[in-house]
Structures are given as structure tokens and as C-alpha cells.
Short mmCIF file of C-alpha atoms in Angstrom, two decimals:
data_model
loop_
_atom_site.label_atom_id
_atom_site.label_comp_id
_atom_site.label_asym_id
_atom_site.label_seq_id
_atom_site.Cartn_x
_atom_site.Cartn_y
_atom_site.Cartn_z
CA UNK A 1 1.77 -29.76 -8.51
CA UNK A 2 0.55 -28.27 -11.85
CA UNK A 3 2.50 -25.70 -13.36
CA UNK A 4 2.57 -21.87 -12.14
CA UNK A 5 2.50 -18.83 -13.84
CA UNK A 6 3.44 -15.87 -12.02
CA UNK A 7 2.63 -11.84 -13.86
CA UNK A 8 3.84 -8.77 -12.20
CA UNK A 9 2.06 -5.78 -13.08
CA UNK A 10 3.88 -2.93 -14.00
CA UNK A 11 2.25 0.43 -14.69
CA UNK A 12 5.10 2.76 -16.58
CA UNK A 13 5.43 5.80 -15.87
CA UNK A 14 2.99 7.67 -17.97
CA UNK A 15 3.42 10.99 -20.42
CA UNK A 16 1.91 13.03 -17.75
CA UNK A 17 4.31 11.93 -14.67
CA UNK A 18 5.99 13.99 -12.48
CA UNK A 19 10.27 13.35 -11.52
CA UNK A 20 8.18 11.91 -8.26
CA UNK A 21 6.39 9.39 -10.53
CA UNK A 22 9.57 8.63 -12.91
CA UNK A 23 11.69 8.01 -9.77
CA UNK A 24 8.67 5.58 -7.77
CA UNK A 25 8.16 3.66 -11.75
CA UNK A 26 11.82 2.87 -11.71
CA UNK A 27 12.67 1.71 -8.33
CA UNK A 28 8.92 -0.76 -8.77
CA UNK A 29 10.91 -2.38 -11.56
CA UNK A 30 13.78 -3.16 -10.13
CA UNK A 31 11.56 -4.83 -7.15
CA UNK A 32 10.00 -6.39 -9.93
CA UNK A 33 13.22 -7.93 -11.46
CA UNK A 34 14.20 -9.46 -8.68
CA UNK A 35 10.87 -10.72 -7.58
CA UNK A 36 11.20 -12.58 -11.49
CA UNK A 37 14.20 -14.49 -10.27
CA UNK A 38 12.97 -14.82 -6.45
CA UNK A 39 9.61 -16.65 -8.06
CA UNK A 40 11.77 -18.68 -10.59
CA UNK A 41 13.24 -20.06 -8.18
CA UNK A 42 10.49 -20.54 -5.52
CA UNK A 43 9.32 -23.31 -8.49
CA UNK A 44 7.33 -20.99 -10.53
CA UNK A 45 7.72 -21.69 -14.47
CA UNK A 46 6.79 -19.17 -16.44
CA UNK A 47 7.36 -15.46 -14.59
CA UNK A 48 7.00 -12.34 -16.68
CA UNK A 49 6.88 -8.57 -15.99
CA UNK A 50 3.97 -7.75 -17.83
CA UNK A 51 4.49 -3.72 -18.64
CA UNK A 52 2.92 -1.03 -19.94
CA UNK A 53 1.55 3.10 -19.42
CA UNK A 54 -1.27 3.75 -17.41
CA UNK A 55 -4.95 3.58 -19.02
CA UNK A 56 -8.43 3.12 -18.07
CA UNK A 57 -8.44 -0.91 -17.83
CA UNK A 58 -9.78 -2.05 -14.45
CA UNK A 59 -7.87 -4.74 -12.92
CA UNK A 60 -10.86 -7.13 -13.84
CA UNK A 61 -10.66 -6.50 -17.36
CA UNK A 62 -7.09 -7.13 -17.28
CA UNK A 63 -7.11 -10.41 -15.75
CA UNK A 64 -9.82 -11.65 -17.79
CA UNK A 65 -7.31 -10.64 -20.60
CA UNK A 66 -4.77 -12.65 -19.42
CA UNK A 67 -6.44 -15.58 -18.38
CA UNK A 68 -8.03 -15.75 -22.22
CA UNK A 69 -5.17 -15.12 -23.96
CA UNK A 70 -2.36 -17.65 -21.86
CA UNK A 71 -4.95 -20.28 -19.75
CA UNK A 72 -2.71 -20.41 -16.83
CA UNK A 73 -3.14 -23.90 -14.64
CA UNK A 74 -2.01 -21.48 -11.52
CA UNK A 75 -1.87 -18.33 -11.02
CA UNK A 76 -0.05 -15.62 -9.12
CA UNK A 77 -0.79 -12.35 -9.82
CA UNK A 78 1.12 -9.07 -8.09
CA UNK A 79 1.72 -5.43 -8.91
CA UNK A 80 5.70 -4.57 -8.93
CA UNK A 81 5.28 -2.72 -6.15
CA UNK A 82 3.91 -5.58 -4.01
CA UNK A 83 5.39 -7.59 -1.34
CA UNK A 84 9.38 -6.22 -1.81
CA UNK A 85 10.23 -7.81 2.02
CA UNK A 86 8.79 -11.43 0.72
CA UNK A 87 10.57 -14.17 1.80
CA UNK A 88 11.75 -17.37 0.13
CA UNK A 89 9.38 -19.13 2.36
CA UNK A 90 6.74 -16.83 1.92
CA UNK A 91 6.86 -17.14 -2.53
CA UNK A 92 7.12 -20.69 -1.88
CA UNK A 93 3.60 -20.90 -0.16
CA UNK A 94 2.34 -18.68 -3.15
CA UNK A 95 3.38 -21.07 -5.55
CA UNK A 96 2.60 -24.04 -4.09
CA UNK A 97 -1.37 -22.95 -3.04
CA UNK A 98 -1.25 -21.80 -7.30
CA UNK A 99 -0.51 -25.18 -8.13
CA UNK A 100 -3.03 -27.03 -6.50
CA UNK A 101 -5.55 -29.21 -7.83
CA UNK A 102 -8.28 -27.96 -5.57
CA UNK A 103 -10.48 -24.72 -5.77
CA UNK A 104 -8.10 -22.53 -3.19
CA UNK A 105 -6.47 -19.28 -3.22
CA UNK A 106 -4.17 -17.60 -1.12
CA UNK A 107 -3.28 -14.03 -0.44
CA UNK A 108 -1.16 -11.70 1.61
CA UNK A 109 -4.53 -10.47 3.15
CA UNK A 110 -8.08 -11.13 1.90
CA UNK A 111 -9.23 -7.86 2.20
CA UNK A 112 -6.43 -5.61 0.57
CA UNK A 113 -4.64 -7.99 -1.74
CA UNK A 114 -1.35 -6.98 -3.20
CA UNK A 115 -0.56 -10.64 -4.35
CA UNK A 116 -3.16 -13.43 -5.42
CA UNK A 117 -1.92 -16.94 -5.71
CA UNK A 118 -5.07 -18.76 -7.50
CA UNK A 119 -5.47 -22.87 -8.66
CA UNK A 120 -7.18 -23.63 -11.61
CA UNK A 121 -7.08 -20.35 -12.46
CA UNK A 122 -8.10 -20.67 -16.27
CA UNK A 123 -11.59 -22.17 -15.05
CA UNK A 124 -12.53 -19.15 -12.52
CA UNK A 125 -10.91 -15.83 -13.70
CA UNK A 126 -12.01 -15.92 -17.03
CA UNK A 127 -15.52 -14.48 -15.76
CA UNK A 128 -13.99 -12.09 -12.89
CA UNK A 129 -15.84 -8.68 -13.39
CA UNK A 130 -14.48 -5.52 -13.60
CA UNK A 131 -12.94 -5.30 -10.25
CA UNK A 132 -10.91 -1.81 -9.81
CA UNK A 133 -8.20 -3.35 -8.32
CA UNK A 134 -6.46 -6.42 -6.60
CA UNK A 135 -7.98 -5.51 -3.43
CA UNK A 136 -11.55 -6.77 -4.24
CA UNK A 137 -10.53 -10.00 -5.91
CA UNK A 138 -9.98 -12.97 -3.05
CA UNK A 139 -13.39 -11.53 -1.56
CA UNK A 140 -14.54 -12.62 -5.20
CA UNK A 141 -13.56 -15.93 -5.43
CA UNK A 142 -14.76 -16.56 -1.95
CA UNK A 143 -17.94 -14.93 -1.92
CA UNK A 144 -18.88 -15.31 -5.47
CA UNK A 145 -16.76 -18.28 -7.37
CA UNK A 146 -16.92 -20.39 -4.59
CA UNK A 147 -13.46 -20.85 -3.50
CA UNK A 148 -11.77 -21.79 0.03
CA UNK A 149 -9.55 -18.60 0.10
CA UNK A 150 -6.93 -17.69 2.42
CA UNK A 151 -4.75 -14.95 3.32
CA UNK A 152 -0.81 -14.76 5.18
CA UNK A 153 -1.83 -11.65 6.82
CA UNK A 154 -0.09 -12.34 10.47
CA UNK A 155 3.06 -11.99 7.95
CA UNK A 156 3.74 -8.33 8.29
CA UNK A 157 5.71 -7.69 5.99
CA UNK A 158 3.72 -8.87 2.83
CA UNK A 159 1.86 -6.38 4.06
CA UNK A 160 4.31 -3.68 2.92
CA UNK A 161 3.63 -1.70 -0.33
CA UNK A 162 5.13 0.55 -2.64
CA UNK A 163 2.54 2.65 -3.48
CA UNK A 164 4.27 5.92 -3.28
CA UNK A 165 7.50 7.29 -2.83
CA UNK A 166 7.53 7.57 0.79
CA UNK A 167 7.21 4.05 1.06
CA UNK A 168 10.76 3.76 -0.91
CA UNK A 169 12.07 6.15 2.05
CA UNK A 170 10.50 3.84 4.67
CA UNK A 171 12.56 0.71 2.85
CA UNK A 172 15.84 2.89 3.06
CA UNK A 173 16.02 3.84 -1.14
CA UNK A 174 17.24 7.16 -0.97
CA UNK A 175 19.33 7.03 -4.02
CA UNK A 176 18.47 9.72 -6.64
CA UNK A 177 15.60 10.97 -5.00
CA UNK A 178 14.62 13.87 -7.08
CA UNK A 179 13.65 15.95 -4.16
CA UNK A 180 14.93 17.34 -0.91
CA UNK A 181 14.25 14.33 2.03
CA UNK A 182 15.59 16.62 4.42
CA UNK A 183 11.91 17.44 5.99
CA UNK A 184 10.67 13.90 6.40
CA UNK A 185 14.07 12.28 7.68
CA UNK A 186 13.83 14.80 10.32
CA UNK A 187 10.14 13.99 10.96
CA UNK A 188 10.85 10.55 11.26
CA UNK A 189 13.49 10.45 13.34
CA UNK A 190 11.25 12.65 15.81
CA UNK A 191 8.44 9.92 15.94
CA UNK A 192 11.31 7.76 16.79
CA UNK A 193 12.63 9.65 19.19
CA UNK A 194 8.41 9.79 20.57
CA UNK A 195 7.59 6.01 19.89
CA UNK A 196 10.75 5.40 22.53
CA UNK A 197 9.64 8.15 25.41
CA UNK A 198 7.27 6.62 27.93
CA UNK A 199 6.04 9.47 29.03
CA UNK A 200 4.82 10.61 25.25
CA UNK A 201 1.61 10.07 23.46
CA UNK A 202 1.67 8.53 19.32
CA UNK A 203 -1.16 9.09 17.33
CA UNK A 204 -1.81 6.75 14.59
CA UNK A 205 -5.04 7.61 12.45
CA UNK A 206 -6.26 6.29 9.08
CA UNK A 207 -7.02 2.92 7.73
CA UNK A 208 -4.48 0.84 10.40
CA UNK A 209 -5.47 -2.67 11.88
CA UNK A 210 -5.48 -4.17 14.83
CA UNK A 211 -2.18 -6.06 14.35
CA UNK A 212 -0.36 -2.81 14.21
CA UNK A 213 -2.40 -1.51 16.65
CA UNK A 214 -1.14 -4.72 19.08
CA UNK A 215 2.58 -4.17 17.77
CA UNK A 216 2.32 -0.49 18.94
CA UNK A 217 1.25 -1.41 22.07
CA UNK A 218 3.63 -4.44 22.30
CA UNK A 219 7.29 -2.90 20.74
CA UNK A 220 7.04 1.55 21.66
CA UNK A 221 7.46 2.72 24.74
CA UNK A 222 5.22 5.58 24.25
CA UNK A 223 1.02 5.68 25.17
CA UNK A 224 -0.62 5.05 21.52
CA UNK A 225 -3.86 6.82 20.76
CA UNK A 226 -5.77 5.71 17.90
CA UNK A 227 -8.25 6.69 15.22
CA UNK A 228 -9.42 3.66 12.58
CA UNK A 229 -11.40 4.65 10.21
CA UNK A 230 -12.28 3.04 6.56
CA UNK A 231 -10.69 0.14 6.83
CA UNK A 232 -12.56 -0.99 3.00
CA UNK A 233 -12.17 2.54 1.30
CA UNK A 234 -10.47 0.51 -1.35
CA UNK A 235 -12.13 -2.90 -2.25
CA UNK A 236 -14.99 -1.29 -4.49
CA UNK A 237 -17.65 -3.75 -3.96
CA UNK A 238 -21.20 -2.55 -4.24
CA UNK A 239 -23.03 -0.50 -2.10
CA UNK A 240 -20.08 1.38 -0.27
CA UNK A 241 -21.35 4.53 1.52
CA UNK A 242 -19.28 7.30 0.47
CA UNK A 243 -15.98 7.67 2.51
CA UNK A 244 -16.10 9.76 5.61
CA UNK A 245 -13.80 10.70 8.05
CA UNK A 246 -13.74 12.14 11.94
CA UNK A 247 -10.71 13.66 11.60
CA UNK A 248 -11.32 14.51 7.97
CA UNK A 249 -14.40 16.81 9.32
CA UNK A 250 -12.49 19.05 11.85
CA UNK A 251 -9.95 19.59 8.99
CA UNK A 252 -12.99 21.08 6.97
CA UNK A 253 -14.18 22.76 10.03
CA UNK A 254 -11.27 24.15 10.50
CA UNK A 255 -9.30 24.10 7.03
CA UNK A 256 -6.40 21.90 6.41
CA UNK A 257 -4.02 24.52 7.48
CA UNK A 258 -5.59 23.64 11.04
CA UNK A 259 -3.90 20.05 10.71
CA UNK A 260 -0.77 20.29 12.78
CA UNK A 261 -2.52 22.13 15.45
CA UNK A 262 -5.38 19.86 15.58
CA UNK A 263 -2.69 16.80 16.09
CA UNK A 264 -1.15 18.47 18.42
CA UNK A 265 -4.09 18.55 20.57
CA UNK A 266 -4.23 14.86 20.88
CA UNK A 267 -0.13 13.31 20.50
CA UNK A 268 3.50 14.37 20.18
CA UNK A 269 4.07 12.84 17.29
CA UNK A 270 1.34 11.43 14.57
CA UNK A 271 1.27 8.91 11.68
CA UNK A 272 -1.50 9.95 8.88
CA UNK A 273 -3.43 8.37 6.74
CA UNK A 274 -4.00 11.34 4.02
CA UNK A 275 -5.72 9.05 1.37
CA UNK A 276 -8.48 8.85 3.32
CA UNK A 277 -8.67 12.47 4.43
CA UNK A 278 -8.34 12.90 0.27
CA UNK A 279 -11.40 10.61 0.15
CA UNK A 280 -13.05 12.54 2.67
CA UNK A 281 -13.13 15.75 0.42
CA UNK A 282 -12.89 14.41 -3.10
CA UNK A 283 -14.83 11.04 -2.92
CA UNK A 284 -13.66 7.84 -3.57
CA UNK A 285 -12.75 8.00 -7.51
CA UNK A 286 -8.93 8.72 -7.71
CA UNK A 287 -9.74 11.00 -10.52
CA UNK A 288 -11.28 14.11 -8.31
CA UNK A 289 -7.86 13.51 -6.06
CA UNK A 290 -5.24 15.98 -6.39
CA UNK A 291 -2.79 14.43 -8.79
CA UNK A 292 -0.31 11.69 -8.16
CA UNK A 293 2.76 13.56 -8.12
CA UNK A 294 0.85 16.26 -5.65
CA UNK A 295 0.50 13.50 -3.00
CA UNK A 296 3.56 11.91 -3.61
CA UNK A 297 5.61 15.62 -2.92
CA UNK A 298 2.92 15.46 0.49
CA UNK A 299 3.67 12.43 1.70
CA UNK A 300 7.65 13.79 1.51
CA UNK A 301 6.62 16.99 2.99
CA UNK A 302 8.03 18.72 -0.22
CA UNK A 303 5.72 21.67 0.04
CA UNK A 304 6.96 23.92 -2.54
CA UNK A 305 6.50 20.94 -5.18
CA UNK A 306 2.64 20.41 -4.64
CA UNK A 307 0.28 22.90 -6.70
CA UNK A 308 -3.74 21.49 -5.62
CA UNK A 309 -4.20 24.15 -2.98
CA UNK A 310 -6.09 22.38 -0.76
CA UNK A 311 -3.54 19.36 -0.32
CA UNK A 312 -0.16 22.55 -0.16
CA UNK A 313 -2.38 23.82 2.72
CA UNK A 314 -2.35 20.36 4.45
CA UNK A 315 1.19 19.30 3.78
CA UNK A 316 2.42 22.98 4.89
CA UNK A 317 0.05 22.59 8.12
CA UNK A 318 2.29 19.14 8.90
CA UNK A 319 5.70 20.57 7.95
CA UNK A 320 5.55 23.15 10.29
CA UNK A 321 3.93 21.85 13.47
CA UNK A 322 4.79 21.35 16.96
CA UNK A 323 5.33 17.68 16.89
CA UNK A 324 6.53 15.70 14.18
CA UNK A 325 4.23 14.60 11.64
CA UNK A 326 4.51 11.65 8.99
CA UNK A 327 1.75 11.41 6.08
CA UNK A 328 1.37 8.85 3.66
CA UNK A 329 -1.04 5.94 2.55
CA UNK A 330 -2.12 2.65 4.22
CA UNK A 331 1.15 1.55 4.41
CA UNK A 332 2.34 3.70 7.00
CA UNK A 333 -0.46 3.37 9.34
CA UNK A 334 -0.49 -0.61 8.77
CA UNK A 335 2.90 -2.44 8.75
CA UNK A 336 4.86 0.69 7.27
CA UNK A 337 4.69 1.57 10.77
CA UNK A 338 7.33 -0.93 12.23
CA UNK A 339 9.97 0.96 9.32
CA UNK A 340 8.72 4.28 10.49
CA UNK A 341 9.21 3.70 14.07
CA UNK A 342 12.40 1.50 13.99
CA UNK A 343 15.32 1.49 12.22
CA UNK A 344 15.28 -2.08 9.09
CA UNK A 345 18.23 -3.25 7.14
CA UNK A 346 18.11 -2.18 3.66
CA UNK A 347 15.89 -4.20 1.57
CA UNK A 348 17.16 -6.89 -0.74
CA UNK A 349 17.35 -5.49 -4.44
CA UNK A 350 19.51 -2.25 -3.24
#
């Protein structure tokens, strides 16, 4: 097997960021520290933390960087918020597909990569484009390098990211959250309470799959409605139409103080995905969005925190509805929703 190097991206927190974003850049680097040990001993042999505060680089550009400057044999690249339930097993078939002789790749799903194990990765990702992120990149070397890619994606929980603070609440961190949790513990423990009552309705709507979608239907005891939408709002290849949304519409109909009334309508409890409802108004480009410490106080259901009026209007709408109401990114409507809906042990690093 030819040697492995292993990089963990770790975005600091920046000048601008918020107690939210301070609190979410320090727990990502202690997942990060122990993923440095975890791939040391999985047979990596040279694992860094590569660190530093947010900028303009696209992920392409940075990769190219790397590759240049250290001409890794193999590969495996991961932000520090990626993958935190891995297994042993699961870092060992990262390293091992990174070491191989032959043209492969392997990630935790090929089309919304949070980890990237590439071979021969000094003769291919030297000449990756500018790719915004890690979500576009096996799709790459399949469709455009040439390589036999594949992905671990009936592994749910390297499907788990921590993207946000709410996905730290879903993993059971709760220590020195800089804001009152009070509002979404009790909001989760009512979709609990729904996912286990037969004779209730969940809604799940945003960019979920249909593995979550068959684990709904296979592990609640409740009727599951569904609304998938945008399953590639991320990947940035060429030629995207711009982001749209059903439920998105009524909200604009109806203003996003209409949210928790509209839900109601259609479940007694509801999992949302409010990046793509954010997408829906703003566009795609992150930098129209409200800012990152205004969706991380939504996706808690801290309303008093958030200023962007449109997104306080939302978050307000979802606090104070009928039935409870859990918002977040694509990790709660994908396999954040086995933590939402049933109780996990703590995760490793606490």
C-alpha cells in the first residue's frame, strides 16, 4: 500500500464570528484532534490539521495548493467537522482505497462528500478546478479525470455533519453552549414523543434521501409525509437552475411568519430543511444568506439572537407553533434524523 496522507480542514473562527460561531469552531477541533489520532492509527502516515480564518479560496484552489506544495501518493481529504461517528472500520477503508495503486476513490457519498479518500492523488488533483466545495469533487474525478469512484453511503453515520451548532446538540455537546437550548430540547423531545405515536403524522421536508426516508418508515411509529426537494443545491457544477422550493413559495405567499401554521396543516411535528428555503429567497451564493451566526441562533430557535428580519420572522413562526418544529441543514433531514428522533450515546471525543 503506498503511503497516506490524511488533511483536515479547519476553518477558524473568523474576526467577524458570532459566540455561535466561536463555540461550533471549537468543538470542530476537538473532532478534529481526535480524528488525527483515529487516522494515525487506521495506518495513515502523515495526518495534519491544516488551520486557518475563513477567506475567499474555493475548495479547488485549495487542493490544488496542497497537492503542489506536498505530492501526496494518497490522499484523504475532510473538513473537521466531517464524519465525527466514523468508525475504526470505516477510516480503515479510507485509508486503504488512498493507498492504492489504481485510479479509485472513495467517499462517504458521491454526491455530497464530506471525506475524499483519493490514490495517486499527486497525478489527478493537481488540475482539479475551482470546485466550491468537497461536495462536487468525487463527481470530478469520475466524470472528468476518469476515475472508478465510490462512495460508503449505506453507512449512515458518515453521513453526519457538523455544519452548525445544532448538529453539536443532535451529538449530545451541550457543554458551554453560549445560548439558552431550552426551546429546541423541548422541540425535540416533542418530535420524539410524535415519531413514537401511531396515530400522528411527521413531516420531513428539505434535501432528505431515500435512505432516511426508508428508516422513517422502517424505525417511527408515526405516518411520515414527505417533501424532497434539491437534493444537488450544493455540488456547484454547471448549469444548475436556480434553487426553488414548494414549500419555500407558500412561505413567500404567505410570509415566513406563516411557517408554523402552514406545517401544521400537513404534520404534528416537522423536521426543516431552512438552507434551502434560504436558497429559495436569496439564491444559491452563501453571501446574499443571512449571516452565519443568524442561522445558527435559527436552527436553536434562539429568536431574540437573530437580527436578518426575514429569517427572526421564520424562526419566531417555528418557536411558537402548534406542533413542534426542528430547523436546521441537510443533516437533520438526512441521517441527523435518527439523533433527532432517538435518543444516541454521547459521541466519542466528549
Amino acid at each position: 500500500m503506498r503511503p497516506v496522507t490524511v488533511r483536515i480542514l479547519h476553518p477558524e473562527a473568523g474576526p467577524r464570528a458570532g459566540v455561535l460561531g466561536r463555540w461550533l469552531a471549537a468543538e470542530r477541533a476537538l473532532i478534529a484532534q481526535r480524528h488525527v489520532e483515529a487516522f494515525r492509527t487506521a495506518g495513515a502516515a502523515d495526518v495534519a490539521i491544516v488551520s486557518g480564518p475563513p477567506d475567499a479560496t474555493s475548495f479547488g484552489e485549495r487542493i490544488r495548493a496542497l497537492v503542489r506544495a506536498e505530492r501526496p501518493e494518497g490522499l484523504v481529504i475532510l473538513g473537521s467537522g466531517a464524519i465525527p461517528l466514523a468508525s475504526r472500520r470505516d477510516l480503515r477503508d479510507l485509508v486503504e482505497a488512498a493507498g492504492s495503486d489504481a485510479s479509485i476513490a472513495l467517499a462517504n457519498n458521491i454526491y455530497s462528500a464530506d471525506v475524499v479518500a483519493v490514490a495517486r492523488a499527486s497525478t489527478v488533483l493537481g488540475d482539479v478546478p475551482d470546485l466550491p466545495s468537497d461536495n462536487a469533487l468525487p463527481r470530478w474525478l469520475a466524470e472528468v479525470a476518469g476515475y472508478e469512484v465510490s462512495d460508503l453511503r449505506r453507512r449512515w453515520r458518515l453521513g453526519v455533519d457538523v455544519d452548525g451548532p445544532f448538529d453539536l446538540v443532535l451529538l449530545g455537546v451541550d457543554r458551554a453552549a453560549p445560548v439558552d437550548l431550552g426551546r429546541v430540547h423541548v422541540a425535540l423531545a416533542g418530535a420524539r414523543r410524535v415519531a413514537g405515536d401511531p396515530a400522528a403524522e411527521l413531516l420531513l421536508a428539505g434535501r432528505t434521501s431515500a435512505a432516511t426516508i426508508a428508516w422513517l418508515e422502517r424505525s417511527t411509529a408515526s405516518r411520515t409525509r414527505v417533501l424532497v426537494e434539491e437534493r444537488g443545491l450544493r455540488t456547484g457544477l454547471a448549469g444548475q437552475r436556480p434553487p426553488a422550493s414548494v414549500l419555500g413559495e407558500l412561505i413567500e405567499r404567505d410570509g415566513p411568519e406563516s411557517l408554523g401554521a402552514t406545517l401544521a396543516r400537513f404534520g404534528d411535528a416537522a423536521l426543516v430543511d431552512t438552507r434551502l428555503l434560504t436558497a429559495a429567497r436569496f439564491g444559491r451564493d452563501e453571501a446574499a444568506w443571512p449571516d452565519a451566526e443568524d442561522r445558527y441562533a435559527s436552527d436553536l430557535l434562539a429568536v431574540e439572537a437573530i437580527t436578518d428580519p426575514w429569517l427572526r420572522a421564520l424562526t419566531a413562526s417555528a418557536a411558537s407553533a402548534s406542533i413542534p418544529i426542528l430547523l436546521g441543514g441537510h443533516t437533520l433531514v438526512g441521517p441527523g434524523s435518527r439523533l433527532a428522533l432517538r435518543r444516541q450515546p454521547a459521541p466519542p471525543w466528549t
